[in-house]
Short mmCIF file of C-alpha atoms and ligand atoms in Angstrom, two decimals:
data_model
loop_
_atom_site.label_atom_id
_atom_site.label_comp_id
_atom_site.label_asym_id
_atom_site.label_seq_id
_atom_site.Cartn_x
_atom_site.Cartn_y
_atom_site.Cartn_z
CA MET A 1 0.00 0.00 0.00
CA LYS A 2 1.44 3.39 -1.04
CA ILE A 3 1.38 5.91 1.83
CA LEU A 4 1.55 9.55 0.75
CA THR A 5 2.75 12.47 2.83
CA ASN A 6 2.24 16.21 2.84
CA TYR A 7 5.08 18.40 1.61
CA ILE A 8 5.48 21.35 3.96
CA ASP A 9 8.49 23.62 4.49
CA GLY A 10 10.61 21.37 2.28
CA GLU A 11 9.83 18.21 4.27
CA LEU A 12 7.79 15.13 3.37
CA LEU A 13 5.71 14.88 6.53
CA PRO A 14 3.88 11.66 7.43
CA THR A 15 0.50 11.92 9.20
CA ASP A 16 -1.66 9.59 11.30
CA ASN A 17 -4.96 10.50 9.74
CA HIS A 18 -5.50 9.11 6.23
CA LEU A 19 -8.07 8.88 3.47
CA ASP A 20 -8.39 6.05 0.93
CA VAL A 21 -7.18 6.40 -2.64
CA PHE A 22 -8.80 4.04 -5.18
CA ASN A 23 -7.66 2.39 -8.39
CA PRO A 24 -10.83 2.92 -10.50
CA ALA A 25 -9.97 0.19 -13.01
CA GLU A 26 -10.06 -2.38 -10.20
CA GLY A 27 -12.34 -0.67 -7.69
CA THR A 28 -9.80 -1.23 -4.92
CA VAL A 29 -7.94 0.93 -2.40
CA TYR A 30 -4.26 1.06 -3.32
CA ALA A 31 -2.92 4.13 -1.50
CA LYS A 32 -3.53 6.32 1.54
CA ALA A 33 -3.26 10.11 1.44
CA PRO A 34 -3.03 12.44 4.44
CA ARG A 35 -6.37 13.76 5.62
CA SER A 36 -5.11 17.17 6.65
CA GLY A 37 -6.90 20.05 8.31
CA GLU A 38 -6.42 23.55 9.65
CA HIS A 39 -3.14 22.77 11.44
CA GLU A 40 -1.40 21.57 8.27
CA VAL A 41 -2.75 24.50 6.23
CA ASN A 42 -1.47 26.94 8.87
CA CYS A 43 1.99 25.31 8.86
CA ALA A 44 2.09 25.47 5.06
CA VAL A 45 1.05 29.14 5.01
CA GLU A 46 3.67 30.04 7.63
CA ALA A 47 6.37 28.20 5.66
CA ALA A 48 5.33 29.89 2.41
CA THR A 49 5.26 33.31 4.09
CA ARG A 50 8.81 32.81 5.41
CA ALA A 51 10.06 31.62 2.03
CA PHE A 52 8.45 34.48 0.10
CA VAL A 53 10.99 37.17 1.00
CA LYS A 54 13.93 35.31 -0.55
CA TRP A 55 12.06 33.64 -3.40
CA SER A 56 10.44 36.85 -4.62
CA ARG A 57 13.82 38.60 -4.67
CA LEU A 58 15.48 36.00 -6.87
CA SER A 59 15.76 37.11 -10.48
CA ALA A 60 13.25 35.66 -12.92
CA SER A 61 15.99 33.56 -14.48
CA GLU A 62 17.11 32.18 -11.11
CA ARG A 63 13.54 31.09 -10.36
CA GLY A 64 13.25 29.81 -13.91
CA GLU A 65 16.28 27.57 -13.32
CA TYR A 66 14.43 25.72 -10.54
CA LEU A 67 11.37 25.34 -12.72
CA LEU A 68 13.44 23.94 -15.57
CA ARG A 69 15.01 21.41 -13.21
CA ILE A 70 11.56 20.29 -12.09
CA ALA A 71 10.51 19.94 -15.76
CA GLN A 72 13.57 17.82 -16.45
CA LYS A 73 12.88 15.56 -13.48
CA ILE A 74 9.24 15.12 -14.55
CA GLU A 75 10.57 13.97 -17.92
CA GLU A 76 13.10 11.63 -16.30
CA HIS A 77 10.35 10.09 -14.15
CA SER A 78 7.72 10.19 -16.89
CA GLU A 79 7.14 6.41 -17.06
CA ALA A 80 6.47 6.15 -13.31
CA LEU A 81 4.35 9.31 -13.30
CA ALA A 82 2.24 8.09 -16.24
CA MET A 83 1.68 4.74 -14.55
CA ALA A 84 0.68 6.51 -11.32
CA GLU A 85 -1.71 8.85 -13.14
CA THR A 86 -3.41 5.94 -14.87
CA THR A 87 -3.63 3.86 -11.71
CA ASP A 88 -5.10 6.81 -9.83
CA ASN A 89 -7.48 8.14 -12.46
CA GLY A 90 -8.40 5.21 -14.71
CA LYS A 91 -7.41 6.92 -17.95
CA PRO A 92 -5.62 4.87 -20.64
CA LEU A 93 -1.87 4.65 -20.04
CA TRP A 94 -1.06 5.82 -23.58
CA LEU A 95 -3.02 9.04 -22.82
CA SER A 96 -1.10 9.68 -19.59
CA LYS A 97 2.15 9.10 -21.51
CA ALA A 98 1.20 11.18 -24.54
CA VAL A 99 -0.63 14.08 -22.89
CA ASP A 100 -0.81 14.37 -19.10
CA ILE A 101 2.81 13.96 -18.08
CA PRO A 102 4.48 15.75 -21.03
CA ARG A 103 2.10 18.65 -20.44
CA ALA A 104 3.05 18.83 -16.75
CA ALA A 105 6.72 19.19 -17.78
CA ALA A 106 5.74 21.69 -20.50
CA ASN A 107 3.90 23.83 -17.94
CA PHE A 108 7.11 24.33 -15.95
CA ARG A 109 9.25 24.87 -19.07
CA PHE A 110 6.81 27.32 -20.59
CA PHE A 111 6.48 29.60 -17.55
CA ALA A 112 10.20 29.39 -16.72
CA THR A 113 10.76 31.02 -20.12
CA ALA A 114 7.67 33.22 -20.36
CA ILE A 115 8.50 35.06 -17.15
CA GLN A 116 11.75 36.29 -18.71
CA HIS A 117 9.71 38.17 -21.32
CA PHE A 118 7.03 39.51 -19.01
CA ALA A 119 8.17 43.11 -19.18
CA SER A 120 7.04 46.22 -17.34
CA GLU A 121 5.46 49.04 -19.30
CA SER A 122 6.61 52.65 -19.26
CA HIS A 123 4.96 55.91 -20.32
CA SER A 124 6.90 59.17 -20.42
CA SER A 125 6.02 62.84 -20.85
CA GLU A 126 8.30 65.92 -20.76
CA THR A 127 8.32 66.04 -16.99
CA VAL A 128 7.23 62.65 -15.71
CA THR A 129 8.28 59.09 -16.43
CA ASN A 130 5.89 56.37 -15.35
CA TYR A 131 6.79 52.76 -15.11
CA THR A 132 4.57 49.92 -14.05
CA LEU A 133 5.97 47.13 -11.95
CA ARG A 134 4.39 43.73 -11.77
CA ARG A 135 5.22 42.39 -8.34
CA PRO A 136 4.57 38.94 -6.91
CA ILE A 137 1.66 38.95 -4.46
CA GLY A 138 2.73 36.62 -1.64
CA VAL A 139 1.27 33.25 -0.72
CA VAL A 140 -0.96 31.83 -3.41
CA GLY A 141 -3.50 29.00 -2.96
CA CYS A 142 -3.91 26.53 -5.84
CA ILE A 143 -6.77 23.99 -5.79
CA SER A 144 -7.20 21.47 -8.61
CA PRO A 145 -9.56 18.66 -9.74
CA TRP A 146 -9.14 14.96 -10.55
CA ASN A 147 -9.69 14.77 -14.30
CA LEU A 148 -6.22 15.92 -15.42
CA PRO A 149 -4.42 15.63 -12.10
CA LEU A 150 -0.76 16.60 -12.61
CA TYR A 151 -1.49 18.53 -15.81
CA LEU A 152 -3.83 21.02 -14.09
CA PHE A 153 -2.00 21.07 -10.76
CA THR A 154 1.21 22.23 -12.47
CA TRP A 155 -0.68 24.60 -14.80
CA LYS A 156 -1.32 26.73 -11.70
CA ILE A 157 1.83 26.10 -9.65
CA ALA A 158 4.31 26.84 -12.46
CA PRO A 159 3.15 30.41 -13.28
CA ALA A 160 2.59 31.23 -9.60
CA LEU A 161 6.18 30.24 -8.75
CA ALA A 162 7.67 31.79 -11.90
CA ALA A 163 6.07 35.12 -10.98
CA GLY A 164 7.79 35.03 -7.57
CA ASN A 165 4.98 33.85 -5.29
CA CYS A 166 5.16 31.00 -2.81
CA VAL A 167 2.44 28.38 -3.05
CA VAL A 168 0.16 26.29 -0.86
CA ALA A 169 -1.41 23.74 -3.19
CA LYS A 170 -4.11 21.11 -2.75
CA PRO A 171 -4.61 18.37 -5.34
CA SER A 172 -7.89 16.48 -5.58
CA GLU A 173 -8.25 13.93 -2.78
CA ILE A 174 -9.45 11.48 -5.46
CA THR A 175 -6.18 11.57 -7.46
CA PRO A 176 -3.37 12.75 -5.16
CA VAL A 177 -0.51 10.42 -6.14
CA THR A 178 1.27 12.38 -8.88
CA ALA A 179 1.09 15.54 -6.73
CA PHE A 180 2.90 13.58 -4.03
CA MET A 181 5.47 12.46 -6.61
CA LEU A 182 5.93 16.13 -7.57
CA SER A 183 6.80 16.89 -3.96
CA GLU A 184 9.47 14.15 -4.11
CA ILE A 185 10.81 15.80 -7.27
CA CYS A 186 10.94 19.19 -5.52
CA CYS A 187 13.07 17.59 -2.78
CA GLU A 188 15.28 16.04 -5.45
CA VAL A 189 15.95 19.36 -7.22
CA GLY A 190 16.51 21.21 -3.93
CA LEU A 191 13.67 23.70 -4.32
CA PRO A 192 14.17 26.11 -1.38
CA LYS A 193 12.01 25.07 1.55
CA GLY A 194 8.58 26.60 1.89
CA VAL A 195 8.45 27.83 -1.73
CA LEU A 196 5.94 25.12 -2.66
CA ASN A 197 3.83 23.32 -0.05
CA ILE A 198 1.44 20.50 -0.97
CA VAL A 199 -1.30 19.72 1.53
CA HIS A 200 -3.52 16.70 0.89
CA GLY A 201 -7.07 16.25 2.10
CA TYR A 202 -10.74 16.85 1.45
CA GLY A 203 -12.01 19.99 -0.25
CA GLY A 204 -14.41 20.85 2.53
CA GLU A 205 -11.52 20.65 5.02
CA VAL A 206 -8.16 21.66 3.48
CA GLY A 207 -9.65 23.58 0.52
CA ALA A 208 -12.11 25.48 2.70
CA CYS A 209 -9.33 26.40 5.19
CA MET A 210 -7.17 27.70 2.35
CA THR A 211 -10.01 29.79 0.93
CA ALA A 212 -10.78 31.33 4.32
CA HIS A 213 -7.14 31.84 5.35
CA PRO A 214 -6.38 35.53 5.84
CA LYS A 215 -2.75 35.09 4.76
CA ILE A 216 -3.62 33.59 1.35
CA PRO A 217 -4.68 36.62 -0.71
CA VAL A 218 -4.99 34.73 -4.02
CA ILE A 219 -6.91 31.57 -4.89
CA SER A 220 -6.57 29.85 -8.24
CA PHE A 221 -9.26 27.18 -8.49
CA THR A 222 -10.26 24.61 -11.10
CA GLY A 223 -13.24 22.38 -10.41
CA GLY A 224 -17.02 22.29 -10.33
CA THR A 225 -19.26 25.35 -10.65
CA LYS A 226 -20.92 24.75 -7.27
CA THR A 227 -17.55 24.63 -5.49
CA GLY A 228 -16.47 27.74 -7.41
CA ALA A 229 -19.51 29.60 -6.06
CA GLN A 230 -18.65 28.57 -2.48
CA ILE A 231 -15.07 29.76 -2.95
CA ALA A 232 -16.22 33.09 -4.39
CA GLN A 233 -18.56 33.58 -1.44
CA THR A 234 -15.85 32.93 1.15
CA ALA A 235 -13.25 34.98 -0.72
CA ALA A 236 -15.38 38.09 -1.35
CA PRO A 237 -15.41 39.62 2.16
CA LEU A 238 -11.67 38.95 2.41
CA PHE A 239 -11.09 40.82 -0.91
CA LYS A 240 -9.14 37.92 -2.35
CA LYS A 241 -8.10 37.80 -5.96
CA ILE A 242 -9.67 34.69 -7.46
CA SER A 243 -9.52 32.77 -10.69
CA LEU A 244 -12.23 30.17 -11.22
CA GLU A 245 -12.03 27.59 -14.03
CA LEU A 246 -15.35 25.77 -13.77
CA GLY A 247 -17.68 23.35 -15.53
CA GLY A 248 -18.90 23.27 -19.10
CA LYS A 249 -21.66 21.94 -21.33
CA ASN A 250 -19.93 22.65 -24.58
CA PRO A 251 -21.68 22.74 -27.96
CA ASN A 252 -20.25 21.12 -31.07
CA VAL A 253 -22.00 22.69 -34.09
CA ILE A 254 -21.65 20.74 -37.33
CA PHE A 255 -22.66 22.15 -40.72
CA GLY A 256 -23.31 20.15 -43.88
CA ASP A 257 -20.45 21.86 -45.71
CA CYS A 258 -17.73 20.61 -43.32
CA ASN A 259 -14.89 18.21 -44.09
CA PHE A 260 -16.90 15.16 -42.99
CA GLU A 261 -14.05 12.71 -42.52
CA ARG A 262 -12.01 15.03 -40.33
CA MET A 263 -15.07 16.20 -38.41
CA ILE A 264 -16.31 12.70 -37.57
CA ASN A 265 -12.94 11.55 -36.23
CA GLU A 266 -12.46 14.68 -34.14
CA THR A 267 -16.05 14.53 -32.88
CA VAL A 268 -15.49 11.02 -31.53
CA ARG A 269 -12.42 12.39 -29.74
CA SER A 270 -14.12 15.54 -28.45
CA SER A 271 -17.04 13.46 -27.17
CA PHE A 272 -15.22 10.64 -25.39
CA ALA A 273 -11.57 11.56 -24.75
CA ASN A 274 -10.59 10.78 -21.15
CA GLN A 275 -14.03 9.06 -20.78
CA GLY A 276 -15.68 12.44 -21.47
CA GLN A 277 -14.11 13.77 -18.28
CA ILE A 278 -12.53 16.87 -19.79
CA CYS A 279 -14.20 20.21 -19.08
CA LEU A 280 -13.80 20.98 -22.81
CA CYS A 281 -15.52 17.88 -24.21
CA GLY A 282 -18.28 18.71 -26.68
CA SER A 283 -21.23 17.12 -24.91
CA ARG A 284 -24.03 18.73 -26.98
CA ILE A 285 -23.73 17.99 -30.68
CA PHE A 286 -25.89 20.02 -33.08
CA VAL A 287 -25.93 18.74 -36.66
CA GLU A 288 -27.39 20.44 -39.73
CA GLU A 289 -30.46 18.49 -40.79
CA SER A 290 -29.14 17.78 -44.32
CA ILE A 291 -26.38 15.51 -42.92
CA TYR A 292 -28.04 14.37 -39.69
CA ASP A 293 -28.74 10.76 -40.75
CA LYS A 294 -25.33 10.27 -42.33
CA PHE A 295 -23.66 11.80 -39.28
CA LEU A 296 -25.51 9.60 -36.84
CA GLU A 297 -24.75 6.42 -38.79
CA HIS A 298 -21.00 7.13 -38.95
CA PHE A 299 -20.77 8.53 -35.42
CA ILE A 300 -22.45 5.47 -33.88
CA ALA A 301 -20.31 3.08 -35.94
CA LYS A 302 -17.06 4.79 -34.90
CA THR A 303 -18.11 5.04 -31.26
CA ARG A 304 -18.90 1.31 -31.15
CA GLN A 305 -15.32 0.63 -32.27
CA LEU A 306 -13.86 2.31 -29.15
CA LYS A 307 -12.32 -0.42 -27.06
CA ILE A 308 -13.32 -0.20 -23.39
CA GLY A 309 -11.47 -1.77 -20.47
CA ASP A 310 -8.03 -2.19 -18.91
CA PRO A 311 -6.29 1.22 -19.10
CA LEU A 312 -2.91 -0.50 -19.27
CA LYS A 313 -3.66 -2.14 -22.62
CA PRO A 314 -2.45 -0.07 -25.56
CA GLU A 315 -5.61 -0.75 -27.61
CA THR A 316 -7.90 0.63 -24.89
CA LYS A 317 -9.59 3.86 -25.90
CA GLN A 318 -12.01 4.10 -22.94
CA GLY A 319 -10.61 3.48 -19.48
CA ALA A 320 -12.44 3.63 -16.16
CA VAL A 321 -14.32 6.66 -14.84
CA VAL A 322 -12.74 8.11 -11.76
CA SER A 323 -14.90 6.80 -8.92
CA HIS A 324 -17.87 4.64 -8.03
CA GLU A 325 -19.80 7.72 -6.95
CA HIS A 326 -19.08 9.45 -10.24
CA MET A 327 -20.12 6.35 -12.19
CA GLN A 328 -23.47 6.31 -10.36
CA LYS A 329 -23.99 10.00 -11.15
CA VAL A 330 -23.28 9.49 -14.87
CA LEU A 331 -25.49 6.37 -15.06
CA SER A 332 -28.36 8.24 -13.38
CA TYR A 333 -28.54 10.54 -16.41
CA PHE A 334 -29.52 7.60 -18.62
CA ASP A 335 -32.79 7.32 -16.68
CA ILE A 336 -33.24 11.08 -16.66
CA ALA A 337 -32.71 11.20 -20.44
CA LYS A 338 -35.25 8.41 -21.00
CA GLU A 339 -37.80 10.16 -18.77
CA GLU A 340 -37.25 13.29 -20.86
CA GLY A 341 -38.09 11.37 -24.04
CA GLY A 342 -34.51 10.71 -25.10
CA LYS A 343 -33.53 7.70 -27.19
CA ILE A 344 -30.24 5.98 -26.36
CA VAL A 345 -28.83 4.94 -29.73
CA CYS A 346 -25.42 3.73 -28.51
CA GLY A 347 -24.14 2.55 -25.11
CA GLY A 348 -26.31 3.54 -22.17
CA LYS A 349 -25.02 1.21 -19.49
CA ALA A 350 -22.08 0.21 -17.32
CA PHE A 351 -19.44 -2.00 -18.89
CA GLN A 352 -18.24 -5.14 -17.15
CA GLY A 353 -14.43 -5.29 -17.03
CA GLU A 354 -12.49 -8.55 -17.15
CA GLY A 355 -9.67 -10.14 -15.14
CA ARG A 356 -8.10 -7.64 -12.74
CA CYS A 357 -10.66 -5.07 -13.99
CA GLU A 358 -13.73 -7.10 -12.97
CA GLY A 359 -14.55 -4.69 -10.12
CA GLY A 360 -13.66 -1.55 -12.15
CA TRP A 361 -15.89 1.42 -12.93
CA PHE A 362 -16.50 1.48 -16.67
CA ILE A 363 -19.27 3.08 -18.74
CA GLU A 364 -20.05 2.45 -22.40
CA PRO A 365 -19.66 5.58 -24.54
CA THR A 366 -23.22 6.77 -24.93
CA ILE A 367 -25.10 8.72 -27.61
CA ILE A 368 -28.60 10.10 -26.94
CA THR A 369 -30.99 11.61 -29.50
CA ASP A 370 -34.50 13.07 -29.52
CA LEU A 371 -34.00 15.51 -26.65
CA GLY A 372 -34.87 19.20 -26.67
CA PRO A 373 -32.05 21.69 -25.95
CA HIS A 374 -33.64 22.83 -22.68
CA CYS A 375 -34.04 19.48 -20.89
CA ARG A 376 -31.88 18.54 -17.87
CA THR A 377 -29.69 16.17 -19.86
CA ASN A 378 -28.81 19.07 -22.17
CA GLN A 379 -28.46 21.70 -19.47
CA GLN A 380 -26.49 20.00 -16.69
CA GLU A 381 -22.84 18.98 -16.79
CA ILE A 382 -22.64 15.15 -16.76
CA PHE A 383 -18.84 14.96 -17.13
CA GLY A 384 -18.77 11.41 -18.48
CA PRO A 385 -18.80 9.53 -21.82
CA VAL A 386 -22.25 10.85 -22.78
CA VAL A 387 -23.30 13.13 -25.64
CA THR A 388 -26.60 14.24 -27.10
CA VAL A 389 -27.19 14.78 -30.82
CA THR A 390 -29.81 17.25 -32.10
CA PRO A 391 -30.60 18.30 -35.69
CA PHE A 392 -30.94 21.99 -36.59
CA THR A 393 -32.29 23.75 -39.65
CA SER A 394 -30.75 27.24 -39.63
CA ASP A 395 -27.67 29.12 -38.42
CA GLU A 396 -29.83 31.13 -36.05
CA GLU A 397 -31.34 28.03 -34.48
CA ALA A 398 -27.89 26.43 -34.03
CA LEU A 399 -26.51 29.57 -32.40
CA THR A 400 -29.48 29.98 -30.06
CA TRP A 401 -29.26 26.39 -28.89
CA ALA A 402 -25.47 26.48 -28.57
CA ASN A 403 -25.80 29.48 -26.25
CA CYS A 404 -28.80 28.27 -24.24
CA THR A 405 -27.07 26.81 -21.14
CA PRO A 406 -25.75 28.58 -18.03
CA TYR A 407 -22.22 27.52 -19.09
CA GLY A 408 -19.81 29.12 -21.54
CA LEU A 409 -16.44 27.36 -21.55
CA SER A 410 -15.68 26.21 -25.09
CA ALA A 411 -17.45 25.64 -28.40
CA THR A 412 -16.56 23.91 -31.65
CA VAL A 413 -17.82 24.74 -35.14
CA TRP A 414 -17.38 22.62 -38.25
CA THR A 415 -17.85 24.52 -41.53
CA GLU A 416 -15.88 25.43 -44.64
CA ASN A 417 -17.78 28.72 -44.89
CA LEU A 418 -15.36 31.40 -43.69
CA THR A 419 -17.98 34.07 -43.07
CA ARG A 420 -20.12 31.73 -41.01
CA ALA A 421 -17.09 30.52 -39.05
CA HIS A 422 -16.14 34.09 -38.06
CA ARG A 423 -19.77 34.97 -37.27
CA PHE A 424 -20.09 32.00 -34.93
CA ALA A 425 -16.70 32.72 -33.36
CA ARG A 426 -17.98 36.23 -32.61
CA ASP A 427 -21.45 35.27 -31.34
CA LEU A 428 -20.88 32.05 -29.40
CA GLN A 429 -20.98 32.63 -25.66
CA ALA A 430 -17.75 30.83 -24.81
CA GLY A 431 -14.23 31.69 -23.70
CA ILE A 432 -12.67 29.37 -26.28
CA VAL A 433 -13.90 28.63 -29.81
CA TRP A 434 -12.41 25.97 -32.05
CA ILE A 435 -13.13 26.09 -35.78
CA ASN A 436 -12.61 22.79 -37.61
CA CYS A 437 -10.58 21.34 -34.74
CA TRP A 438 -10.87 20.52 -31.05
CA LEU A 439 -8.62 20.95 -28.02
CA VAL A 440 -5.81 22.57 -29.93
CA ARG A 441 -3.90 24.37 -27.21
CA ASP A 442 -1.10 26.89 -27.43
CA LEU A 443 0.12 27.71 -23.92
CA ARG A 444 0.54 31.38 -24.89
CA THR A 445 -3.20 31.83 -25.46
CA PRO A 446 -5.83 32.72 -22.84
CA PHE A 447 -7.89 29.88 -21.39
CA GLY A 448 -11.13 30.20 -19.43
CA GLY A 449 -14.89 30.49 -19.55
CA VAL A 450 -17.77 32.94 -19.45
CA LYS A 451 -21.09 32.76 -17.56
CA GLN A 452 -21.03 29.92 -14.99
CA SER A 453 -17.90 28.41 -16.53
CA GLY A 454 -15.66 30.76 -14.66
CA VAL A 455 -14.03 34.03 -13.84
CA GLY A 456 -10.60 35.03 -15.13
CA ARG A 457 -8.20 33.49 -17.60
CA GLU A 458 -5.20 31.19 -17.36
CA GLY A 459 -2.34 30.74 -19.84
CA GLY A 460 0.39 32.99 -21.24
CA TRP A 461 0.44 36.60 -20.04
CA GLU A 462 -3.02 36.16 -18.49
CA ALA A 463 -1.62 33.73 -15.92
CA LEU A 464 1.37 35.95 -15.16
CA ARG A 465 -0.90 39.00 -14.80
CA PHE A 466 -3.14 37.05 -12.44
CA PHE A 467 -0.26 35.96 -10.24
CA THR A 468 1.22 39.47 -9.99
CA GLN A 469 -0.01 42.86 -8.78
CA THR A 470 0.58 46.05 -10.70
CA LYS A 471 2.21 49.07 -9.16
CA ASN A 472 2.72 52.33 -11.00
CA VAL A 473 5.73 54.49 -10.19
CA SER A 474 5.88 58.14 -11.37
CA ILE A 475 9.21 60.00 -11.37
CA TYR A 476 9.21 63.77 -11.72
CA GLN A 477 12.11 65.05 -13.74
CA GLY A 478 11.08 68.71 -14.36
CA GLU A 479 12.89 71.77 -13.02
P1 NAD B 1 -14.74 19.74 -7.30
O1 NAD B 1 -15.23 21.14 -7.36
O2 NAD B 1 -15.51 18.75 -6.56
O3 NAD B 1 -13.27 19.69 -6.68
C1 NAD B 1 -12.20 20.43 -7.19
C2 NAD B 1 -11.19 20.70 -6.09
O4 NAD B 1 -11.80 21.55 -5.13
C3 NAD B 1 -10.75 19.45 -5.34
O5 NAD B 1 -9.40 19.55 -5.00
C4 NAD B 1 -11.64 19.49 -4.09
O6 NAD B 1 -11.09 18.81 -3.01
C5 NAD B 1 -11.71 20.98 -3.84
N1 NAD B 1 -12.88 21.41 -3.07
C6 NAD B 1 -14.07 20.79 -2.92
N2 NAD B 1 -14.88 21.51 -2.10
C7 NAD B 1 -14.18 22.61 -1.72
C8 NAD B 1 -14.48 23.73 -0.91
N3 NAD B 1 -15.65 23.87 -0.28
N4 NAD B 1 -13.53 24.68 -0.76
C9 NAD B 1 -12.35 24.59 -1.42
N5 NAD B 1 -12.00 23.54 -2.18
C10 NAD B 1 -12.91 22.56 -2.36
O7 NAD B 1 -14.52 19.31 -8.81
P2 NAD B 1 -14.04 17.87 -9.33
O8 NAD B 1 -15.19 16.94 -9.23
O9 NAD B 1 -12.74 17.52 -8.71
O10 NAD B 1 -13.74 18.20 -10.87
C11 NAD B 1 -14.69 18.15 -11.87
C12 NAD B 1 -15.14 19.54 -12.24
O11 NAD B 1 -14.02 20.34 -12.62
C13 NAD B 1 -16.05 19.56 -13.44
O12 NAD B 1 -17.12 20.42 -13.20
C14 NAD B 1 -15.17 20.10 -14.55
O13 NAD B 1 -15.86 20.74 -15.60
C15 NAD B 1 -14.31 21.05 -13.81
N6 NAD B 1 -13.09 21.34 -14.54
C16 NAD B 1 -12.95 22.58 -15.10
C17 NAD B 1 -11.82 22.88 -15.83
C18 NAD B 1 -11.62 24.25 -16.45
O14 NAD B 1 -10.49 24.55 -16.80
N7 NAD B 1 -12.65 25.06 -16.58
C19 NAD B 1 -10.83 21.91 -15.98
C20 NAD B 1 -11.01 20.66 -15.40
C21 NAD B 1 -12.15 20.38 -14.68
#
């Protein structure tokens, strides 16, 4: 049994109080993580506060050196990290190897370099020169979810550290193992003590303490919309700076004039990648009526080919969903959809694993038709391998339906008509729009949602602006 520890003030600290960590492909407990509370959060904040003075005064390139060393160690340990991510989360091993772990290293590399180019501005007149400093803020709280564990954890930590802050970070209690391995890496590279502190535990305990802590003026959060609202409520009277990356119910709008072959392959990916557990998955598919039947036939056929089961097998395209509770939640939507008049045309039930995966939590990739855009199935985030398909007859109808949920994270449009593509890009209520592609990410570009999908942006300069505070200095040089 793997026993994890907190990482506070440069030390890996064992605890007596633990919570269970499950392997979702087997349905078994395989690790124990610390169940921390207020005491551990306080220790982490004190350590980060002490470390801040020195860390924030290092030059950007000196801090960058540490980040680059962490990136290199992530790459050196990539096999073990990928295996841990898959064991913890249930996602196919090839996906952890190809995406999750390389991206965690890339996060550190990217911000180690970006910070060198994050310049101050200056504005001069005859008598006064102004320059604007961007200063680190202090102790930053980072809270992340379970769907892309190390990928999203490091997406927050790397820019916060690069900008000169010290960090208290909490990974999801459901997938804490790679965060623990990151703390081992930080020890290995000799990151100065207190600069990064990783405190494990439940959201309502550790996360809530962090959000309410008077010495953490900044909270960067990725997770569910409900949790985001709780964080905003706690943070408001304390005047904290917050960034909230929340849920989505993203539309995928497909026109008859698209490149069908490319669209169908990418739509299978955008529907079911990571078992549909990516906030950016296109869970509501709207298809122009003229190609609706052809679309459905090809989409169902390709979805049926997705191999479900043991995440360690290279041919597996659908691994396990993250927990038993989450599986029950996703499955409950099949009944809701049926009650709402929906027709399940593919999947629609749990999948029975074999061998070591007999007790695992698997769901067949599921396609539902015949639902209106305003029903629960089409309005609430399911966050599993489930999509709905709805025909539309005009651009206006497609746009209205695409925009008709409380969410606004991402949207995809498939069309060869340039004017229409730009019009949709302009009018879709989403923070990210993909035209003729899906989940193409450039780390320099802003990432985040509108409406109930979030507040603020991550990525590139946006992240570095968030993790710094601006100060204007005016120098009088007249007579
Ligand atoms: P969650 O909100 O349950 O948990 C996220 C994190 O918040 C966890 O670390 C959890 O322990 C912590 N937490 C829970 N309650 C808390 C509280 N009261 N105070 C402080 N912290 C608390 O979300 P989840 O189930 O882990 O993740 C799935 C959700 O994340 C989905 O809604 C998904 O769309 C969203 N998500 C969004 C993005 C994005 O970039 N917009 C990316 C990935 C996932």
